[in-house]
C-alpha cells in the first residue's frame, strides 16, 4: 500500500518555558538561538504509523513537508525511520499560510504524486495546535477522514482505525484511499537506526514550488485568508501555594482534607 | 635401572611411556584443535601487527607475573600466591622435560641421573614443592573457609588443587624412594633425602623400595599426563590461553571500540556467539574465573544483575554448548549430507538465544563502561567492547533499550545533544553572551579551541565550571576560541549506548566543523569528549592535538603562567574520572595542580587512580535510569569520599560533578561536603582565600 505522510517542522517544544519568547508586534514567535527545530511530535507518530503498516504490508511511504529549506531535515528524519521518499514544498508564497492555504498546497502535492491508499497527518501541529489541516485536506482531496487515531490496521481495501474518544476508543472502518490523523497514543516512534541513518544524510530532497504544484494563487492570497491573528501573548500563570502543615502526617492530611472541603 | 628401562608384563617400559604419552597428547591436541575451531567461528579481526611488541609484552607480563601481581592489595594478596605457583610451575615444567622426558622417555638417564646438576635442580624443586604446597593450602583455605566474594566454589578448582598437590607429593616421594632404593645417604635434595633416610631406616626390603619407586614414578607420570588432558577441558585452560591472549592484547587506545562497517546489513552488533570476533572468543578461554572483575564492577557492587565474571563465564559455556552444532552446520553444507543434519536438528534441544537466555538485556544495559573490570583482569579480557557490541544489536537491529536510553538517543539524533527538556536551562551558545569570548563564525580560523562539551554548555551546574574555565584560561593568557552553537555533541553517549551510526554522523560533522576553522589544538574539559576526539576521531580523519584542561593547567602552573597564590585551607579528595584515568592514564596532572595550591591537604580515597570507582555516569548512564531496587552507584562513591574526611571532593568531569552533587543532595550533607570541578578550585586559589 502506498502512504503519504504530511509532516511539519516546529520549534523544539522541549525548550524550557522561560526560553520561549514572542514578538507581540509582529505576532510571531522568536526562535530561540541555538535550538534546532524538530519534527512535530504528532507528525512523527504519523510517520511511525506509516512505518508499521509498511512493516506488515510493504508498499511505499512518501513524506511531504511544507516550510523552509531546514524542513528537509524533517523529511530526512522520516526517511531514516523507514519512509522511502519525500518532497519539500517550498515557495515564498507558502510562508505564513493558514490551515486552508496549507491544505491546498498539500492537496496539490498529493494529487501530483497520485496513486495513494492512505494519507496520514499528525492530529495537530505541536506549535499552533489548530488541528485543522488534516480534515480540510481530506475534504479537498474528496476522501474520508478519521481523526485522533491510536491504531491503524489495513485489511484488503479497508482500514480499521481505533479512534480516541474521551473515555476510551471507538473502532471505525474506512475504505481506501482515506486520510487519518494520528495521535500520540499510537506509541513511541522508532529510533532511526542502521544504515538508513547514514545514507539519508547525503540524500537530496527534491523541492516543489507553487508553480511545480500548480497551486491556485487565490488559495495562497493571504489577504483572503480564513484566519487572522489579532494578538499573540505568552499566557501568564500564577500559582499560589499554601503549605498545609500538622504536627503529624495524619494531622497534616486531615488539615488538607478540610482545606479541600472548603473549595468544593 | 630407570622405571622406563624395565619391562612390564613383557612390554618394554619405553613402549608404555610413549603409548601413554601419545594417548594423552592426542587427547590434548584434539581438545585444543576443537577449541581452535570454535574460536574460528568468530568474525575476522586483525591482531597481528607489531609482533615484536606483542611478544615482548606477553613475556614481560607473564614471566614477571605482573599480570597477577598488579592486582595485589592489602585486602587481596592472592596474586602473590599465583605468582609463586606460576614460577614454581615453570621450574617443574622444565624439571619434567629433563627428568621425565629426556631422562625417562629418551633414555638419557645415564647422562642426567646422579649428577650434581640433578641434585641441585632437585633441591630447587624441593623448595618449590614446599612453596607450592603452602600456596595450595592458602588457596584451599580461601576457597573453602574464607570464601571471598570474588570466587565461586567449583569442583574444577578442587580437582586442580588436588592434582597439583599430588604432583608435589609424588615428586618428593619419587626422590625419596629413588635415593632409598639406591641406598644413597645424602643431605640433598633436602626433602627427598630426609624422607629417604626415614625409608631406609623403616626396614623395607630393597625389592619393595624399588617397586615402590617404580610405582611412584609411573603414577607421577600419569598425573602429569592427566594434567595435560584436563587443563584444556577446564577453566585452567587459562594456563594456555592467557599467554595467547596476552600476545593478542589490544595495543591502541585503551578500551577502544571498533567501528561498524558501513554496509547494507540485516543485523548489526552481536546477537549470536559467532558474531563476536575470534579475539572475543579467545578472551573466553583465557578467563580463569578469578572474579577480580566481579569485585571491582560498580554495577555488580551496587546490586545490579551484571557481573563481568558471570558474563564471560556464561558466554564461554554458551560457546562450548552451541559451538559443536555451529561447526556441524558449517561442515554440513560441504561434507555431511543435508538430510542428515535436517533429521538431526529436531531431536536436539533448541539453541539458546544469546541475548535473553545467556546474557540478559538488563545486564547489557547495567554497564557504565568504566573499565574497572579490564583494569584488574590479569588475562587481558576485553569485557566492555563485548557489552557495547551487544548494545549495538539491541539498538540498531532489535530496537530494544530502556526508555530512558531511547529518550537520550532520540535527543542525540534530533537535537544533536543528549540533554533536553527542563534540564537544559541554559542553551548552547547562551552562556557565552557576556564573556567577550571569541565565537567562531563561518570562515573564521583559530589555532586553539576550547571544546566546551554539551554538559558544560547546557546544564546549569556545569555551566558554572565552564565559566570558571574561561576565566582561568584568560587569566593565564591562553589564546582560544569556542564554537558556540555549531558545537555538536562529540557522540560519546550515543556510541556507548550502541547507537553507532549516530556517533559516526556526529564525528564526521564535528571533524568537518573543526577543519573548516583550521583548528589544530583542542582543550577539552569533559573527559568523554577528550577521549572521543583524541582517540576515536582520528579514525574518521580528525587528527587534532587534544589536551585535557587538567594537563594544560598543570603545565601553566609549572611554567609560572598561572599563580595559585591564595591559601585554601581545605581538605580535598580527588575522584579520578574513568575516561580520564583508566581510559587515558591521566592521574598525575590533576593531583599536581591540587598539590600546588597552598594550604590544601589532599586525601586519597582507598579506590583511586586506576582502581577508581565509577561515579555511575559513564556509558550513557547519565541518562539511563539505574535498575530499580539497587543501590545508586554515586551514593557508593560518596561513601568512599566520606571515609577520607575531606570537605571538598574534586573531580575533572562534568558527569562526575553532577553525580556527586546529586548524591550529596540526596544525603543532605551539602553543608559539610562540596563537590567542585578542578577548575573551580584553581580559580578559587587564584582569586580568593576560601573555597566556598
Short mmCIF file of C-alpha atoms in Angstrom, two decimals, chain B residues 117-457:
data_model
loop_
_atom_site.label_atom_id
_atom_site.label_comp_id
_atom_site.label_asym_id
_atom_site.label_seq_id
_atom_site.Cartn_x
_atom_site.Cartn_y
_atom_site.Cartn_z
CA UNK B 117 73.02 -30.90 38.25
CA UNK B 118 70.33 -33.39 39.18
CA UNK B 119 70.97 -32.87 42.88
CA UNK B 120 70.98 -29.11 42.53
CA UNK B 121 67.85 -28.91 40.38
CA UNK B 122 66.03 -31.44 42.56
CA UNK B 123 66.90 -29.34 45.58
CA UNK B 124 65.43 -26.30 43.92
CA UNK B 125 62.31 -28.31 43.10
CA UNK B 126 62.06 -29.39 46.75
CA UNK B 127 61.95 -25.78 47.81
CA UNK B 128 59.44 -25.10 45.05
CA UNK B 129 57.31 -28.01 46.21
CA UNK B 130 57.16 -26.55 49.71
CA UNK B 131 56.22 -23.13 48.39
CA UNK B 132 53.57 -24.56 46.11
CA UNK B 133 52.12 -26.67 48.89
CA UNK B 134 51.91 -23.63 51.14
CA UNK B 135 50.25 -21.67 48.36
CA UNK B 136 47.83 -24.54 47.80
CA UNK B 137 46.92 -24.63 51.47
CA UNK B 138 46.24 -20.90 51.44
CA UNK B 139 44.26 -21.29 48.21
CA UNK B 140 42.19 -24.10 49.71
CA UNK B 141 41.53 -22.11 52.89
CA UNK B 142 40.44 -19.13 50.81
CA UNK B 143 38.15 -21.19 48.66
CA UNK B 144 36.53 -23.39 51.25
CA UNK B 145 36.82 -21.49 54.53
CA UNK B 146 37.11 -17.76 53.90
CA UNK B 147 35.13 -17.84 50.65
CA UNK B 148 35.85 -14.35 49.31
CA UNK B 149 33.14 -12.79 47.22
CA UNK B 150 35.08 -12.94 44.01
CA UNK B 151 35.46 -16.71 43.90
CA UNK B 152 32.78 -19.20 43.03
CA UNK B 153 33.33 -22.57 44.68
CA UNK B 154 33.80 -25.09 41.92
CA UNK B 155 34.72 -28.73 41.57
CA UNK B 156 37.20 -27.73 38.89
CA UNK B 157 39.21 -25.71 41.37
CA UNK B 158 39.22 -28.58 43.88
CA UNK B 159 40.35 -31.06 41.23
CA UNK B 160 43.20 -28.85 40.09
CA UNK B 161 44.33 -28.12 43.65
CA UNK B 162 44.39 -31.84 44.42
CA UNK B 163 46.18 -32.57 41.18
CA UNK B 164 48.91 -30.03 41.85
CA UNK B 165 49.19 -31.20 45.43
CA UNK B 166 49.58 -34.82 44.35
CA UNK B 167 52.27 -33.76 41.87
CA UNK B 168 54.20 -32.16 44.71
CA UNK B 169 53.84 -35.21 46.94
CA UNK B 170 54.75 -37.61 44.15
CA UNK B 171 57.78 -35.53 43.29
CA UNK B 172 59.15 -35.79 46.80
CA UNK B 173 58.17 -39.46 47.17
CA UNK B 174 59.82 -40.29 43.87
CA UNK B 175 63.04 -38.68 45.01
CA UNK B 176 62.89 -40.42 48.34
CA UNK B 177 62.22 -43.95 47.03
CA UNK B 178 64.88 -43.47 44.36
CA UNK B 179 67.51 -42.49 46.92
CA UNK B 180 66.40 -45.16 49.38
CA UNK B 181 66.34 -47.87 46.70
CA UNK B 182 69.84 -46.91 45.64
CA UNK B 183 70.92 -46.80 49.25
CA UNK B 184 72.31 -43.33 48.90
CA UNK B 185 72.77 -41.38 52.10
CA UNK B 186 72.82 -37.73 51.15
CA UNK B 187 71.54 -34.47 52.51
CA UNK B 188 70.42 -33.06 49.11
CA UNK B 189 67.77 -32.66 47.81
CA UNK B 190 66.62 -31.83 51.34
CA UNK B 191 63.11 -33.25 51.38
CA UNK B 192 63.83 -36.30 49.26
CA UNK B 193 66.97 -37.09 51.24
CA UNK B 194 65.28 -36.69 54.60
CA UNK B 195 62.42 -38.94 53.59
CA UNK B 196 64.83 -41.41 52.01
CA UNK B 197 66.66 -41.64 55.31
CA UNK B 198 63.37 -42.42 57.02
CA UNK B 199 62.53 -45.10 54.43
CA UNK B 200 65.95 -46.70 54.74
CA UNK B 201 65.52 -46.96 58.48
CA UNK B 202 61.97 -48.33 58.14
CA UNK B 203 63.28 -51.77 57.27
CA UNK B 204 61.55 -52.08 53.90
CA UNK B 205 63.19 -54.59 51.64
CA UNK B 206 65.22 -53.49 48.65
CA UNK B 207 62.62 -55.05 46.37
CA UNK B 208 59.79 -53.17 47.98
CA UNK B 209 61.71 -49.93 47.75
CA UNK B 210 62.48 -50.46 44.07
CA UNK B 211 58.94 -51.50 43.25
CA UNK B 212 57.59 -48.53 45.20
CA UNK B 213 59.93 -46.21 43.31
CA UNK B 214 58.63 -47.54 40.01
CA UNK B 215 55.07 -47.29 41.18
CA UNK B 216 55.52 -43.73 42.35
CA UNK B 217 57.36 -42.80 39.16
CA UNK B 218 54.63 -44.12 36.89
CA UNK B 219 51.90 -42.62 39.00
CA UNK B 220 53.70 -39.29 38.86
CA UNK B 221 53.91 -39.58 35.10
CA UNK B 222 50.24 -40.46 34.87
CA UNK B 223 49.19 -37.45 36.94
CA UNK B 224 51.30 -35.17 34.74
CA UNK B 225 49.60 -36.61 31.66
CA UNK B 226 46.25 -36.32 33.37
CA UNK B 227 47.00 -32.67 33.95
CA UNK B 228 47.78 -32.26 30.26
CA UNK B 229 44.46 -33.81 29.32
CA UNK B 230 42.45 -32.00 31.96
CA UNK B 231 43.76 -28.46 31.56
CA UNK B 232 42.18 -27.63 28.18
CA UNK B 233 38.91 -29.15 29.38
CA UNK B 234 38.57 -26.95 32.45
CA UNK B 235 38.82 -23.31 33.45
CA UNK B 236 42.54 -24.00 33.76
CA UNK B 237 42.60 -23.62 30.05
CA UNK B 238 43.76 -20.16 31.02
CA UNK B 239 47.23 -21.63 31.59
CA UNK B 240 47.45 -21.86 27.80
CA UNK B 241 45.01 -19.25 26.59
CA UNK B 242 46.19 -16.38 28.76
CA UNK B 243 49.58 -16.43 27.05
CA UNK B 244 47.94 -16.30 23.66
CA UNK B 245 45.57 -13.61 24.89
CA UNK B 246 48.48 -11.55 26.20
CA UNK B 247 50.03 -11.79 22.77
CA UNK B 248 46.86 -10.62 21.04
CA UNK B 249 46.11 -7.91 23.60
CA UNK B 250 44.84 -4.55 22.32
CA UNK B 251 47.68 -2.16 21.65
CA UNK B 252 45.92 1.05 20.64
CA UNK B 253 43.96 3.44 22.86
CA UNK B 254 42.62 1.73 25.93
CA UNK B 255 39.12 0.26 25.86
CA UNK B 256 38.75 1.23 22.22
CA UNK B 257 35.68 0.22 20.24
CA UNK B 258 35.73 -0.94 16.65
CA UNK B 259 33.53 0.93 14.17
CA UNK B 260 30.77 -0.93 12.33
CA UNK B 261 31.46 -1.31 8.64
CA UNK B 262 29.04 0.72 6.61
CA UNK B 263 27.37 -1.93 4.52
CA UNK B 264 23.80 -2.87 3.85
CA UNK B 265 23.39 -5.49 6.52
CA UNK B 266 20.42 -7.18 8.06
CA UNK B 267 21.79 -7.14 11.55
CA UNK B 268 24.30 -5.06 13.43
CA UNK B 269 26.36 -5.72 16.51
CA UNK B 270 26.36 -9.09 18.19
CA UNK B 271 23.32 -11.24 18.75
CA UNK B 272 24.83 -14.69 18.29
CA UNK B 273 28.04 -16.10 19.71
CA UNK B 274 29.60 -16.30 16.24
CA UNK B 275 29.01 -12.58 15.74
CA UNK B 276 31.85 -11.87 18.14
CA UNK B 277 35.36 -11.71 16.72
CA UNK B 278 37.75 -14.61 17.30
CA UNK B 279 39.61 -12.45 19.81
CA UNK B 280 36.44 -12.05 21.81
CA UNK B 281 36.07 -15.83 21.86
CA UNK B 282 39.73 -16.28 22.82
CA UNK B 283 39.00 -13.98 25.76
CA UNK B 284 36.51 -16.57 26.99
CA UNK B 285 39.19 -19.28 27.01
CA UNK B 286 41.59 -17.02 28.88
CA UNK B 287 39.19 -16.47 31.76
CA UNK B 288 40.13 -18.35 34.92
CA UNK B 289 37.01 -17.12 36.73
CA UNK B 290 39.26 -15.37 39.26
CA UNK B 291 36.49 -12.83 39.84
CA UNK B 292 38.66 -9.74 40.18
CA UNK B 293 36.31 -8.05 37.73
CA UNK B 294 33.33 -9.17 39.81
CA UNK B 295 34.51 -7.34 42.92
CA UNK B 296 35.53 -4.20 41.06
CA UNK B 297 32.44 -3.75 38.90
CA UNK B 298 30.28 -0.85 40.06
CA UNK B 299 27.20 -2.45 38.53
CA UNK B 300 27.75 -5.68 40.43
CA UNK B 301 28.72 -4.00 43.70
CA UNK B 302 25.64 -1.81 43.59
CA UNK B 303 23.41 -4.84 43.28
CA UNK B 304 22.72 -4.91 39.56
CA UNK B 305 22.44 -8.22 37.79
CA UNK B 306 25.56 -7.69 35.71
CA UNK B 307 28.72 -9.44 36.84
CA UNK B 308 31.60 -9.29 34.38
CA UNK B 309 32.79 -12.64 35.72
CA UNK B 310 29.45 -14.35 35.12
CA UNK B 311 29.09 -12.53 31.81
CA UNK B 312 32.31 -14.07 30.48
CA UNK B 313 31.59 -17.43 32.09
CA UNK B 314 28.11 -17.66 30.59
CA UNK B 315 29.44 -16.73 27.16
CA UNK B 316 32.09 -19.43 27.41
CA UNK B 317 29.54 -22.03 28.48
CA UNK B 318 27.32 -20.95 25.62
CA UNK B 319 30.17 -21.21 23.12
CA UNK B 320 31.02 -24.72 24.25
CA UNK B 321 27.35 -25.69 24.14
CA UNK B 322 26.35 -24.10 20.87
CA UNK B 323 29.73 -24.38 19.15
CA UNK B 324 29.62 -28.05 18.07
CA UNK B 325 26.25 -27.53 16.37
CA UNK B 326 27.59 -24.49 14.57
CA UNK B 327 30.65 -26.40 13.43
CA UNK B 328 28.45 -29.23 12.19
CA UNK B 329 26.33 -26.77 10.26
CA UNK B 330 29.46 -25.24 8.81
CA UNK B 331 30.79 -28.55 7.58
CA UNK B 332 27.27 -29.81 6.93
CA UNK B 333 26.93 -27.70 3.83
CA UNK B 334 30.07 -29.21 2.35
CA UNK B 335 30.60 -32.77 3.56
CA UNK B 336 27.71 -34.03 5.67
CA UNK B 337 24.57 -34.58 3.65
CA UNK B 338 21.71 -32.14 4.08
CA UNK B 339 19.24 -34.86 5.08
CA UNK B 340 21.43 -35.98 7.93
CA UNK B 341 21.66 -32.54 9.50
CA UNK B 342 17.99 -31.90 8.97
CA UNK B 343 16.87 -35.04 10.73
CA UNK B 344 19.36 -34.21 13.43
CA UNK B 345 18.06 -30.82 14.38
CA UNK B 346 14.55 -31.50 15.68
CA UNK B 347 15.77 -34.02 18.25
CA UNK B 348 18.24 -31.56 19.72
CA UNK B 349 17.15 -29.09 22.32
CA UNK B 350 16.57 -25.72 20.73
CA UNK B 351 19.56 -23.43 20.83
CA UNK B 352 19.59 -20.73 23.41
CA UNK B 353 19.13 -17.18 22.24
CA UNK B 354 22.23 -15.40 23.37
CA UNK B 355 20.57 -12.12 24.28
CA UNK B 356 17.96 -13.26 26.75
CA UNK B 357 18.99 -16.79 27.70
CA UNK B 358 22.72 -16.32 28.12
CA UNK B 359 23.03 -12.62 28.82
CA UNK B 360 20.02 -10.58 29.78
CA UNK B 361 19.15 -7.16 28.44
CA UNK B 362 19.27 -5.87 31.98
CA UNK B 363 22.87 -6.98 32.30
CA UNK B 364 23.80 -5.46 28.97
CA UNK B 365 22.41 -2.08 29.99
CA UNK B 366 23.87 -2.08 33.51
CA UNK B 367 27.45 -1.48 32.39
CA UNK B 368 28.83 2.03 32.90
CA UNK B 369 31.82 1.25 30.63
CA UNK B 370 34.08 2.36 33.48
CA UNK B 371 36.66 -0.25 32.54
CA UNK B 372 37.43 -1.35 36.10
CA UNK B 373 36.98 -4.97 35.02
CA UNK B 374 39.56 -4.72 32.29
CA UNK B 375 41.97 -2.82 34.51
CA UNK B 376 42.15 -5.62 37.06
CA UNK B 377 41.82 -8.53 34.64
CA UNK B 378 45.09 -10.46 34.73
CA UNK B 379 44.48 -12.09 31.35
CA UNK B 380 43.63 -9.12 29.12
CA UNK B 381 39.94 -9.84 28.64
CA UNK B 382 38.04 -7.05 26.91
CA UNK B 383 34.63 -7.03 28.56
CA UNK B 384 33.43 -3.57 27.63
CA UNK B 385 33.51 -3.86 23.87
CA UNK B 386 31.52 -7.08 24.06
CA UNK B 387 28.82 -5.30 26.04
CA UNK B 388 28.79 -2.45 23.52
CA UNK B 389 28.55 -4.93 20.65
CA UNK B 390 25.50 -6.45 22.30
CA UNK B 391 24.02 -3.00 22.84
CA UNK B 392 24.60 -2.24 19.19
CA UNK B 393 22.48 -5.19 18.28
CA UNK B 394 19.76 -4.20 20.71
CA UNK B 395 19.66 -0.62 19.50
CA UNK B 396 20.40 -0.92 15.79
CA UNK B 397 18.70 -4.20 14.97
CA UNK B 398 16.18 -5.09 17.63
CA UNK B 399 15.32 -1.57 18.74
CA UNK B 400 15.19 -2.68 22.35
CA UNK B 401 16.51 -0.38 25.03
CA UNK B 402 15.44 1.17 28.31
CA UNK B 403 13.02 4.04 27.76
CA UNK B 404 15.50 6.49 29.29
CA UNK B 405 18.17 5.35 26.84
CA UNK B 406 15.75 5.72 23.95
CA UNK B 407 14.88 9.23 25.01
CA UNK B 408 18.55 10.19 25.17
CA UNK B 409 19.31 8.64 21.80
CA UNK B 410 16.32 10.34 20.23
CA UNK B 411 17.66 13.63 21.54
CA UNK B 412 21.07 12.89 20.12
CA UNK B 413 19.50 12.16 16.77
CA UNK B 414 17.08 15.03 16.52
CA UNK B 415 18.68 17.70 18.71
CA UNK B 416 22.38 16.98 18.34
CA UNK B 417 22.94 16.60 22.07
CA UNK B 418 21.70 14.31 24.81
CA UNK B 419 20.16 16.96 27.05
CA UNK B 420 16.59 18.04 26.50
CA UNK B 421 13.66 19.32 28.37
CA UNK B 422 13.87 21.06 31.68
CA UNK B 423 17.48 20.15 32.23
CA UNK B 424 18.74 22.46 29.53
CA UNK B 425 18.23 25.65 31.49
CA UNK B 426 20.97 27.30 29.56
CA UNK B 427 21.28 26.59 25.93
CA UNK B 428 24.26 26.08 23.78
CA UNK B 429 25.76 29.41 22.85
CA UNK B 430 23.82 31.25 25.50
CA UNK B 431 26.41 31.15 28.26
CA UNK B 432 28.93 32.93 26.08
CA UNK B 433 26.81 36.06 25.87
CA UNK B 434 28.73 38.43 28.11
CA UNK B 435 32.16 36.92 28.46
CA UNK B 436 33.80 38.56 25.49
CA UNK B 437 34.72 35.17 24.09
CA UNK B 438 35.77 34.61 20.53
CA UNK B 439 32.96 32.60 18.99
CA UNK B 440 33.94 31.21 15.63
CA UNK B 441 31.70 32.35 12.81
CA UNK B 442 31.70 30.72 9.41
CA UNK B 443 35.05 31.25 7.74
CA UNK B 444 36.89 32.17 10.97
CA UNK B 445 40.06 30.37 11.89
CA UNK B 446 41.53 29.54 15.26
CA UNK B 447 44.55 27.55 16.23
CA UNK B 448 43.35 26.65 19.70
CA UNK B 449 39.79 25.78 20.52
CA UNK B 450 38.14 25.30 23.86
CA UNK B 451 35.73 22.39 23.33
CA UNK B 452 33.02 23.07 25.86
CA UNK B 453 31.00 19.87 25.58
CA UNK B 454 27.22 19.58 25.82
CA UNK B 455 27.10 19.17 29.56
CA UNK B 456 29.39 22.12 30.20
CA UNK B 457 27.26 24.27 27.90
#
